[in-house]
Amino acid sequence: MTVARPDHRVTELTVGQLSARTGVAVTTLHFYESKGLIRSRRTPGNQRRYTRDTLRRISVIRVAQRMGIPLSMVRDALAELPEERTPTREDWARLSRRWRTDLDERIAQLTALRDGLEDCIGCGCLSVRDCPLTNPYDELGEEGPGPRRLLRGAAARVRPAPVPAADPCGGVSAACRGGG
């Protein structure tokens, strides 16, 4: 589908033109504006008008969202850019460096999640056959609530645990009773 582009001499865009050019729904543009991600001015008829630099800002927002960057972080980053100026390559490099550490941490967490999906996650249930061996007596519960191994991120590797005494979970699960 070809989108009619406003003439390059047009310095302000209507919300419809901005929506058509960016592929973002008008309601989403209004949402972005309510969150302080983009700005518009109002005409005497109370219609929104956006400067052309908003096109690039929306592209930055969409890329950041695709990477899973929270909108609050995007807003803070965009707030550092000069108003009514299209973000430059240097601006983008600075923004992306800021987000890199967060992305690296999430990648490590997702990798740990993927690699541990078929293993004990440290929830304390002691019902999976391996739990009495990898989390005897719910030792991981001392670290806090929830699936401890998954919450640890990349450092969450199953550590070798000593083989517990027979029936480490008090006969609660079928795995402990040998029915596994």
Short mmCIF file of N, CA and C in Angstrom, two decimals:
data_model
loop_
_atom_site.label_atom_id
_atom_site.label_comp_id
_atom_site.label_asym_id
_atom_site.label_seq_id
_atom_site.Cartn_x
_atom_site.Cartn_y
_atom_site.Cartn_z
N MET A 1 0.84 -1.16 0.00
CA MET A 1 0.00 0.00 0.00
C MET A 1 0.89 1.24 0.00
N THR A 2 0.65 2.14 -0.88
CA THR A 2 1.41 3.38 -0.95
C THR A 2 0.70 4.46 -0.15
N VAL A 3 1.45 5.14 0.69
CA VAL A 3 0.91 6.20 1.51
C VAL A 3 1.27 7.53 0.87
N ALA A 4 0.26 8.39 0.70
CA ALA A 4 0.53 9.72 0.14
C ALA A 4 1.35 10.50 1.15
N ARG A 5 2.52 10.94 0.72
CA ARG A 5 3.39 11.71 1.61
C ARG A 5 3.07 13.18 1.48
N PRO A 6 3.08 13.88 2.60
CA PRO A 6 2.90 15.32 2.52
C PRO A 6 4.09 15.94 1.78
N ASP A 7 3.85 17.02 1.11
CA ASP A 7 4.91 17.74 0.41
C ASP A 7 6.05 18.03 1.40
N HIS A 8 7.28 17.94 0.93
CA HIS A 8 8.43 18.13 1.81
C HIS A 8 8.50 19.54 2.40
N ARG A 9 7.79 20.47 1.82
CA ARG A 9 7.80 21.84 2.34
C ARG A 9 6.83 22.01 3.49
N VAL A 10 5.95 21.04 3.69
CA VAL A 10 4.99 21.11 4.79
C VAL A 10 5.75 20.89 6.09
N THR A 11 5.63 21.82 7.01
CA THR A 11 6.39 21.72 8.27
C THR A 11 5.58 21.11 9.39
N GLU A 12 4.27 21.09 9.24
CA GLU A 12 3.42 20.49 10.27
C GLU A 12 2.49 19.47 9.63
N LEU A 13 2.21 18.43 10.41
CA LEU A 13 1.35 17.34 9.93
C LEU A 13 0.11 17.25 10.79
N THR A 14 -1.00 16.89 10.16
CA THR A 14 -2.21 16.59 10.93
C THR A 14 -2.03 15.23 11.57
N VAL A 15 -2.89 14.91 12.51
CA VAL A 15 -2.80 13.59 13.15
C VAL A 15 -3.04 12.49 12.13
N GLY A 16 -3.93 12.74 11.16
CA GLY A 16 -4.17 11.74 10.11
C GLY A 16 -2.96 11.53 9.23
N GLN A 17 -2.30 12.62 8.85
CA GLN A 17 -1.09 12.51 8.03
C GLN A 17 0.01 11.78 8.80
N LEU A 18 0.15 12.12 10.07
CA LEU A 18 1.18 11.47 10.90
C LEU A 18 0.88 9.98 11.03
N SER A 19 -0.38 9.64 11.23
CA SER A 19 -0.79 8.24 11.34
C SER A 19 -0.49 7.50 10.04
N ALA A 20 -0.87 8.10 8.92
CA ALA A 20 -0.66 7.44 7.63
C ALA A 20 0.83 7.26 7.35
N ARG A 21 1.63 8.25 7.68
CA ARG A 21 3.07 8.20 7.37
C ARG A 21 3.82 7.23 8.28
N THR A 22 3.39 7.09 9.54
CA THR A 22 4.11 6.24 10.49
C THR A 22 3.53 4.84 10.61
N GLY A 23 2.27 4.67 10.18
CA GLY A 23 1.62 3.38 10.34
C GLY A 23 1.11 3.17 11.76
N VAL A 24 1.06 4.22 12.54
CA VAL A 24 0.60 4.14 13.93
C VAL A 24 -0.83 4.69 13.99
N ALA A 25 -1.70 3.99 14.66
CA ALA A 25 -3.10 4.41 14.76
C ALA A 25 -3.22 5.76 15.44
N VAL A 26 -4.23 6.51 15.05
CA VAL A 26 -4.47 7.83 15.65
C VAL A 26 -4.62 7.71 17.16
N THR A 27 -5.32 6.69 17.62
CA THR A 27 -5.50 6.52 19.06
C THR A 27 -4.16 6.29 19.76
N THR A 28 -3.26 5.59 19.10
CA THR A 28 -1.93 5.36 19.67
C THR A 28 -1.15 6.67 19.72
N LEU A 29 -1.27 7.49 18.68
CA LEU A 29 -0.60 8.80 18.70
C LEU A 29 -1.13 9.65 19.85
N HIS A 30 -2.42 9.62 20.08
CA HIS A 30 -3.00 10.35 21.21
C HIS A 30 -2.45 9.80 22.53
N PHE A 31 -2.31 8.47 22.61
CA PHE A 31 -1.74 7.84 23.81
C PHE A 31 -0.31 8.30 24.01
N TYR A 32 0.50 8.26 22.96
CA TYR A 32 1.89 8.70 23.06
C TYR A 32 1.94 10.14 23.56
N GLU A 33 1.05 10.96 23.06
CA GLU A 33 1.03 12.36 23.48
C GLU A 33 0.64 12.48 24.96
N SER A 34 -0.32 11.68 25.40
CA SER A 34 -0.75 11.73 26.80
C SER A 34 0.37 11.28 27.74
N LYS A 35 1.27 10.46 27.24
CA LYS A 35 2.40 9.97 28.04
C LYS A 35 3.64 10.85 27.92
N GLY A 36 3.54 11.93 27.15
CA GLY A 36 4.67 12.85 27.02
C GLY A 36 5.75 12.40 26.07
N LEU A 37 5.43 11.45 25.19
CA LEU A 37 6.42 10.95 24.24
C LEU A 37 6.52 11.84 23.00
N ILE A 38 5.41 12.42 22.61
CA ILE A 38 5.38 13.35 21.47
C ILE A 38 4.54 14.56 21.89
N ARG A 39 4.68 15.63 21.11
CA ARG A 39 3.92 16.86 21.40
C ARG A 39 3.27 17.38 20.15
N SER A 40 2.20 18.10 20.36
CA SER A 40 1.54 18.77 19.25
C SER A 40 1.17 20.18 19.71
N ARG A 41 0.85 20.98 18.75
CA ARG A 41 0.26 22.28 19.08
C ARG A 41 -1.19 22.21 18.61
N ARG A 42 -2.01 23.08 19.13
CA ARG A 42 -3.41 23.11 18.74
C ARG A 42 -3.67 24.33 17.86
N THR A 43 -4.43 24.11 16.82
CA THR A 43 -4.83 25.22 15.94
C THR A 43 -5.97 25.98 16.63
N PRO A 44 -6.33 27.14 16.08
CA PRO A 44 -7.48 27.85 16.66
C PRO A 44 -8.76 26.99 16.65
N GLY A 45 -8.84 26.03 15.75
CA GLY A 45 -9.98 25.10 15.71
C GLY A 45 -9.78 23.87 16.59
N ASN A 46 -8.76 23.89 17.44
CA ASN A 46 -8.42 22.82 18.39
C ASN A 46 -7.99 21.52 17.72
N GLN A 47 -7.41 21.62 16.53
CA GLN A 47 -6.87 20.44 15.85
C GLN A 47 -5.39 20.32 16.18
N ARG A 48 -4.94 19.08 16.28
CA ARG A 48 -3.52 18.83 16.57
C ARG A 48 -2.68 19.04 15.32
N ARG A 49 -1.49 19.60 15.53
CA ARG A 49 -0.48 19.72 14.47
C ARG A 49 0.85 19.29 15.07
N TYR A 50 1.52 18.43 14.30
CA TYR A 50 2.80 17.86 14.73
C TYR A 50 3.90 18.35 13.80
N THR A 51 5.06 18.68 14.37
CA THR A 51 6.20 19.04 13.54
C THR A 51 6.75 17.78 12.89
N ARG A 52 7.46 17.95 11.79
CA ARG A 52 7.95 16.79 11.03
C ARG A 52 8.94 15.93 11.83
N ASP A 53 9.63 16.52 12.79
CA ASP A 53 10.56 15.71 13.58
C ASP A 53 9.83 14.63 14.38
N THR A 54 8.53 14.77 14.53
CA THR A 54 7.74 13.77 15.23
C THR A 54 7.79 12.42 14.50
N LEU A 55 7.96 12.46 13.17
CA LEU A 55 8.09 11.21 12.41
C LEU A 55 9.24 10.37 12.94
N ARG A 56 10.39 10.99 13.14
CA ARG A 56 11.55 10.25 13.64
C ARG A 56 11.34 9.82 15.08
N ARG A 57 10.77 10.69 15.88
CA ARG A 57 10.53 10.33 17.28
C ARG A 57 9.62 9.10 17.38
N ILE A 58 8.61 9.04 16.54
CA ILE A 58 7.72 7.87 16.56
C ILE A 58 8.48 6.62 16.12
N SER A 59 9.36 6.76 15.16
CA SER A 59 10.18 5.61 14.75
C SER A 59 11.03 5.13 15.91
N VAL A 60 11.62 6.05 16.65
CA VAL A 60 12.43 5.68 17.82
C VAL A 60 11.55 4.97 18.85
N ILE A 61 10.36 5.50 19.09
CA ILE A 61 9.43 4.88 20.05
C ILE A 61 9.09 3.46 19.62
N ARG A 62 8.78 3.27 18.35
CA ARG A 62 8.39 1.95 17.87
C ARG A 62 9.54 0.95 17.95
N VAL A 63 10.74 1.39 17.61
CA VAL A 63 11.90 0.50 17.72
C VAL A 63 12.13 0.14 19.19
N ALA A 64 12.05 1.12 20.06
CA ALA A 64 12.25 0.87 21.49
C ALA A 64 11.19 -0.10 22.02
N GLN A 65 9.95 0.09 21.60
CA GLN A 65 8.89 -0.83 22.03
C GLN A 65 9.17 -2.24 21.53
N ARG A 66 9.63 -2.34 20.32
CA ARG A 66 9.94 -3.66 19.75
C ARG A 66 11.04 -4.36 20.55
N MET A 67 11.95 -3.56 21.11
CA MET A 67 13.02 -4.12 21.95
C MET A 67 12.54 -4.37 23.37
N GLY A 68 11.31 -3.96 23.68
CA GLY A 68 10.78 -4.18 25.02
C GLY A 68 11.17 -3.10 26.02
N ILE A 69 11.63 -1.96 25.54
CA ILE A 69 12.00 -0.85 26.42
C ILE A 69 10.71 -0.23 26.96
N PRO A 70 10.58 -0.08 28.27
CA PRO A 70 9.37 0.53 28.82
C PRO A 70 9.20 1.97 28.33
N LEU A 71 7.95 2.37 28.11
CA LEU A 71 7.68 3.71 27.60
C LEU A 71 8.20 4.80 28.54
N SER A 72 8.26 4.53 29.82
CA SER A 72 8.81 5.53 30.75
C SER A 72 10.27 5.80 30.46
N MET A 73 11.03 4.75 30.10
CA MET A 73 12.44 4.94 29.75
C MET A 73 12.56 5.67 28.40
N VAL A 74 11.67 5.37 27.48
CA VAL A 74 11.68 6.04 26.18
C VAL A 74 11.39 7.52 26.38
N ARG A 75 10.39 7.82 27.20
CA ARG A 75 10.03 9.22 27.47
C ARG A 75 11.22 9.97 28.07
N ASP A 76 11.88 9.37 29.04
CA ASP A 76 13.04 10.02 29.68
C ASP A 76 14.15 10.28 28.66
N ALA A 77 14.37 9.32 27.79
CA ALA A 77 15.43 9.48 26.78
C ALA A 77 15.06 10.57 25.77
N LEU A 78 13.81 10.56 25.31
CA LEU A 78 13.39 11.56 24.34
C LEU A 78 13.38 12.97 24.94
N ALA A 79 13.16 13.05 26.24
CA ALA A 79 13.14 14.35 26.91
C ALA A 79 14.50 15.05 26.83
N GLU A 80 15.55 14.27 26.63
CA GLU A 80 16.89 14.86 26.54
C GLU A 80 17.20 15.42 25.15
N LEU A 81 16.36 15.11 24.18
CA LEU A 81 16.59 15.61 22.82
C LEU A 81 16.05 17.02 22.69
N PRO A 82 16.70 17.85 21.89
CA PRO A 82 16.18 19.20 21.67
C PRO A 82 14.80 19.14 21.00
N GLU A 83 13.94 20.06 21.39
CA GLU A 83 12.60 20.12 20.81
C GLU A 83 12.64 20.56 19.36
N GLU A 84 11.71 20.07 18.60
CA GLU A 84 11.51 20.45 17.21
C GLU A 84 12.77 20.32 16.36
N ARG A 85 13.53 19.27 16.66
CA ARG A 85 14.67 18.93 15.83
C ARG A 85 14.64 17.44 15.62
N THR A 86 14.82 17.04 14.39
CA THR A 86 14.83 15.62 14.10
C THR A 86 16.03 14.98 14.80
N PRO A 87 15.80 13.90 15.57
CA PRO A 87 16.92 13.21 16.21
C PRO A 87 17.94 12.75 15.16
N THR A 88 19.20 12.96 15.47
CA THR A 88 20.28 12.62 14.55
C THR A 88 20.78 11.20 14.80
N ARG A 89 21.69 10.77 13.96
CA ARG A 89 22.34 9.46 14.14
C ARG A 89 23.06 9.41 15.49
N GLU A 90 23.70 10.52 15.87
CA GLU A 90 24.40 10.58 17.16
C GLU A 90 23.41 10.47 18.32
N ASP A 91 22.26 11.14 18.17
CA ASP A 91 21.22 11.04 19.20
C ASP A 91 20.79 9.59 19.37
N TRP A 92 20.55 8.92 18.24
CA TRP A 92 20.12 7.52 18.30
C TRP A 92 21.20 6.64 18.93
N ALA A 93 22.46 6.89 18.58
CA ALA A 93 23.55 6.09 19.16
C ALA A 93 23.59 6.26 20.67
N ARG A 94 23.40 7.48 21.15
CA ARG A 94 23.40 7.75 22.59
C ARG A 94 22.22 7.03 23.26
N LEU A 95 21.03 7.12 22.65
CA LEU A 95 19.87 6.45 23.22
C LEU A 95 20.05 4.94 23.25
N SER A 96 20.54 4.40 22.17
CA SER A 96 20.67 2.94 22.09
C SER A 96 21.74 2.41 23.05
N ARG A 97 22.79 3.17 23.29
CA ARG A 97 23.80 2.75 24.27
C ARG A 97 23.18 2.65 25.66
N ARG A 98 22.32 3.59 25.96
CA ARG A 98 21.66 3.61 27.27
C ARG A 98 20.83 2.34 27.46
N TRP A 99 20.20 1.88 26.40
CA TRP A 99 19.31 0.74 26.50
C TRP A 99 20.03 -0.59 26.37
N ARG A 100 21.26 -0.58 25.93
CA ARG A 100 21.99 -1.82 25.66
C ARG A 100 22.14 -2.70 26.90
N THR A 101 22.50 -2.12 28.03
CA THR A 101 22.69 -2.90 29.25
C THR A 101 21.39 -3.59 29.66
N ASP A 102 20.30 -2.84 29.60
CA ASP A 102 19.00 -3.41 29.94
C ASP A 102 18.67 -4.57 29.00
N LEU A 103 18.91 -4.38 27.71
CA LEU A 103 18.65 -5.45 26.74
C LEU A 103 19.52 -6.67 27.00
N ASP A 104 20.79 -6.44 27.29
CA ASP A 104 21.69 -7.57 27.58
C ASP A 104 21.20 -8.37 28.78
N GLU A 105 20.72 -7.67 29.81
CA GLU A 105 20.20 -8.37 30.99
C GLU A 105 18.96 -9.18 30.64
N ARG A 106 18.07 -8.61 29.84
CA ARG A 106 16.86 -9.33 29.46
C ARG A 106 17.17 -10.52 28.56
N ILE A 107 18.15 -10.37 27.69
CA ILE A 107 18.56 -11.48 26.83
C ILE A 107 19.08 -12.63 27.70
N ALA A 108 19.88 -12.29 28.70
CA ALA A 108 20.40 -13.32 29.60
C ALA A 108 19.27 -14.00 30.36
N GLN A 109 18.27 -13.22 30.81
CA GLN A 109 17.13 -13.81 31.51
C GLN A 109 16.32 -14.72 30.59
N LEU A 110 16.10 -14.28 29.36
CA LEU A 110 15.35 -15.10 28.42
C LEU A 110 16.10 -16.37 28.05
N THR A 111 17.41 -16.27 27.93
CA THR A 111 18.23 -17.45 27.64
C THR A 111 18.12 -18.45 28.80
N ALA A 112 18.20 -17.95 30.03
CA ALA A 112 18.07 -18.82 31.19
C ALA A 112 16.68 -19.44 31.24
N LEU A 113 15.67 -18.67 30.91
CA LEU A 113 14.31 -19.19 30.89
C LEU A 113 14.18 -20.30 29.85
N ARG A 114 14.68 -20.03 28.64
CA ARG A 114 14.61 -21.03 27.58
C ARG A 114 15.36 -22.30 27.98
N ASP A 115 16.56 -22.14 28.52
CA ASP A 115 17.39 -23.29 28.85
C ASP A 115 16.88 -24.07 30.05
N GLY A 116 16.07 -23.42 30.89
CA GLY A 116 15.60 -24.09 32.08
C GLY A 116 14.15 -24.54 32.04
N LEU A 117 13.52 -24.40 30.88
CA LEU A 117 12.09 -24.71 30.81
C LEU A 117 11.77 -26.16 31.18
N GLU A 118 12.64 -27.07 30.87
CA GLU A 118 12.35 -28.48 31.13
C GLU A 118 12.97 -28.97 32.42
N ASP A 119 13.45 -28.06 33.23
CA ASP A 119 14.16 -28.41 34.45
C ASP A 119 13.43 -27.85 35.66
N CYS A 120 13.91 -28.17 36.80
CA CYS A 120 13.38 -27.61 38.05
C CYS A 120 13.59 -26.09 38.03
N ILE A 121 12.53 -25.35 38.32
CA ILE A 121 12.65 -23.89 38.31
C ILE A 121 12.80 -23.32 39.71
N GLY A 122 12.78 -24.17 40.71
CA GLY A 122 13.01 -23.71 42.07
C GLY A 122 11.78 -23.11 42.73
N CYS A 123 10.61 -23.63 42.39
CA CYS A 123 9.38 -23.05 42.95
C CYS A 123 9.04 -23.60 44.32
N GLY A 124 9.64 -24.73 44.70
CA GLY A 124 9.38 -25.30 46.00
C GLY A 124 8.31 -26.36 46.03
N CYS A 125 7.77 -26.74 44.86
CA CYS A 125 6.67 -27.70 44.84
C CYS A 125 7.13 -29.12 45.16
N LEU A 126 8.36 -29.44 44.81
CA LEU A 126 8.93 -30.76 45.04
C LEU A 126 8.11 -31.88 44.41
N SER A 127 7.40 -31.56 43.32
CA SER A 127 6.60 -32.59 42.68
C SER A 127 7.22 -33.10 41.38
N VAL A 128 8.18 -32.38 40.84
CA VAL A 128 8.86 -32.84 39.64
C VAL A 128 9.92 -33.83 40.08
N ARG A 129 10.13 -34.86 39.27
CA ARG A 129 11.06 -35.92 39.65
C ARG A 129 12.42 -35.38 40.07
N ASP A 130 12.91 -34.32 39.39
CA ASP A 130 14.25 -33.81 39.70
C ASP A 130 14.30 -32.90 40.93
N CYS A 131 13.16 -32.38 41.35
CA CYS A 131 13.19 -31.40 42.44
C CYS A 131 13.85 -31.94 43.72
N PRO A 132 13.56 -33.18 44.13
CA PRO A 132 14.24 -33.66 45.34
C PRO A 132 15.75 -33.72 45.19
N LEU A 133 16.23 -33.76 43.94
CA LEU A 133 17.67 -33.81 43.72
C LEU A 133 18.28 -32.41 43.55
N THR A 134 17.55 -31.51 42.91
CA THR A 134 18.12 -30.19 42.61
C THR A 134 17.68 -29.12 43.59
N ASN A 135 16.62 -29.38 44.34
CA ASN A 135 16.15 -28.41 45.33
C ASN A 135 15.65 -29.16 46.57
N PRO A 136 16.53 -29.95 47.19
CA PRO A 136 16.10 -30.75 48.33
C PRO A 136 15.61 -29.87 49.47
N TYR A 137 14.52 -30.29 50.08
CA TYR A 137 13.94 -29.59 51.22
C TYR A 137 13.64 -28.12 50.89
N ASP A 138 13.40 -27.82 49.62
CA ASP A 138 13.08 -26.46 49.17
C ASP A 138 14.11 -25.44 49.68
N GLU A 139 15.39 -25.80 49.53
CA GLU A 139 16.46 -24.88 49.96
C GLU A 139 16.39 -23.54 49.25
N LEU A 140 15.92 -23.54 48.01
CA LEU A 140 15.86 -22.29 47.26
C LEU A 140 14.83 -21.32 47.84
N GLY A 141 13.91 -21.84 48.65
CA GLY A 141 12.92 -20.98 49.29
C GLY A 141 13.54 -19.95 50.21
N GLU A 142 14.76 -20.22 50.67
CA GLU A 142 15.47 -19.24 51.52
C GLU A 142 15.83 -17.98 50.76
N GLU A 143 15.89 -18.08 49.41
CA GLU A 143 16.21 -16.91 48.59
C GLU A 143 15.01 -16.00 48.40
N GLY A 144 13.81 -16.49 48.65
CA GLY A 144 12.61 -15.68 48.48
C GLY A 144 11.53 -16.44 47.74
N PRO A 145 10.42 -15.76 47.47
CA PRO A 145 9.28 -16.42 46.82
C PRO A 145 9.48 -16.58 45.32
N GLY A 146 8.67 -17.46 44.74
CA GLY A 146 8.64 -17.62 43.29
C GLY A 146 9.66 -18.60 42.75
N PRO A 147 9.71 -18.71 41.41
CA PRO A 147 10.63 -19.65 40.76
C PRO A 147 12.06 -19.11 40.81
N ARG A 148 12.77 -19.43 41.86
CA ARG A 148 14.07 -18.83 42.16
C ARG A 148 15.08 -18.98 41.03
N ARG A 149 15.15 -20.12 40.41
CA ARG A 149 16.16 -20.32 39.36
C ARG A 149 15.89 -19.44 38.16
N LEU A 150 14.63 -19.25 37.80
CA LEU A 150 14.31 -18.40 36.66
C LEU A 150 14.48 -16.93 37.00
N LEU A 151 14.19 -16.57 38.24
CA LEU A 151 14.30 -15.17 38.64
C LEU A 151 15.75 -14.71 38.77
N ARG A 152 16.65 -15.63 38.94
CA ARG A 152 18.06 -15.27 39.06
C ARG A 152 18.65 -14.79 37.74
N GLY A 153 18.04 -15.12 36.62
CA GLY A 153 18.60 -14.72 35.32
C GLY A 153 19.65 -15.69 34.85
N ALA A 154 20.64 -15.17 34.16
CA ALA A 154 21.67 -16.00 33.52
C ALA A 154 22.48 -16.79 34.53
N ALA A 155 22.57 -16.31 35.75
CA ALA A 155 23.36 -17.01 36.76
C ALA A 155 22.61 -18.23 37.28
N ALA A 156 21.38 -18.42 36.83
CA ALA A 156 20.54 -19.50 37.33
C ALA A 156 20.87 -20.81 36.64
N ARG A 157 21.90 -21.41 37.00
CA ARG A 157 22.26 -22.73 36.49
C ARG A 157 21.99 -23.72 37.60
N VAL A 158 21.57 -24.87 37.24
CA VAL A 158 21.30 -25.90 38.24
C VAL A 158 22.62 -26.32 38.86
N ARG A 159 22.70 -26.11 40.15
CA ARG A 159 23.94 -26.49 40.84
C ARG A 159 23.81 -27.94 41.29
N PRO A 160 24.90 -28.65 41.26
CA PRO A 160 24.82 -30.03 41.73
C PRO A 160 24.45 -30.04 43.21
N ALA A 161 23.51 -30.84 43.53
CA ALA A 161 23.09 -30.94 44.93
C ALA A 161 23.39 -32.35 45.42
N PRO A 162 23.68 -32.46 46.69
CA PRO A 162 23.91 -33.81 47.21
C PRO A 162 22.62 -34.61 47.11
N VAL A 163 22.77 -35.89 46.91
CA VAL A 163 21.59 -36.75 46.84
C VAL A 163 20.99 -36.78 48.24
N PRO A 164 19.73 -36.36 48.36
CA PRO A 164 19.12 -36.30 49.69
C PRO A 164 18.81 -37.68 50.23
N ALA A 165 18.53 -37.68 51.49
CA ALA A 165 18.12 -38.92 52.12
C ALA A 165 16.83 -39.38 51.45
N ALA A 166 16.53 -40.65 51.59
CA ALA A 166 15.31 -41.16 50.99
C ALA A 166 14.12 -40.34 51.48
N ASP A 167 13.21 -40.07 50.55
CA ASP A 167 11.99 -39.34 50.84
C ASP A 167 12.25 -37.92 51.37
N PRO A 168 12.94 -37.07 50.58
CA PRO A 168 13.29 -35.73 51.06
C PRO A 168 12.09 -34.81 51.22
N CYS A 169 10.96 -35.16 50.63
CA CYS A 169 9.82 -34.23 50.75
C CYS A 169 8.73 -34.82 51.63
N GLY A 170 9.08 -35.76 52.44
CA GLY A 170 8.10 -36.28 53.39
C GLY A 170 6.97 -37.07 52.76
N GLY A 171 7.22 -37.61 51.55
CA GLY A 171 6.21 -38.44 50.90
C GLY A 171 5.10 -37.66 50.25
N VAL A 172 5.28 -36.33 50.11
CA VAL A 172 4.22 -35.49 49.56
C VAL A 172 3.98 -35.76 48.09
N SER A 173 5.02 -35.93 47.29
CA SER A 173 4.82 -36.08 45.86
C SER A 173 4.99 -37.52 45.41
N ALA A 174 4.42 -37.80 44.22
CA ALA A 174 4.57 -39.12 43.65
C ALA A 174 6.02 -39.42 43.35
N ALA A 175 6.79 -38.38 42.98
CA ALA A 175 8.21 -38.58 42.69
C ALA A 175 8.93 -39.08 43.93
N CYS A 176 8.55 -38.56 45.06
CA CYS A 176 9.21 -38.98 46.31
C CYS A 176 8.81 -40.41 46.69
N ARG A 177 7.61 -40.79 46.34
CA ARG A 177 7.14 -42.13 46.68
C ARG A 177 7.57 -43.15 45.66
N GLY A 178 8.32 -42.68 44.61
CA GLY A 178 8.79 -43.60 43.60
C GLY A 178 7.79 -43.78 42.48
N GLY A 179 6.70 -43.04 42.50
CA GLY A 179 5.68 -43.21 41.47
C GLY A 179 5.81 -42.22 40.34
N GLY A 180 6.83 -41.36 40.37
CA GLY A 180 7.12 -40.37 39.52
C GLY A 180 6.84 -39.78 38.37
#
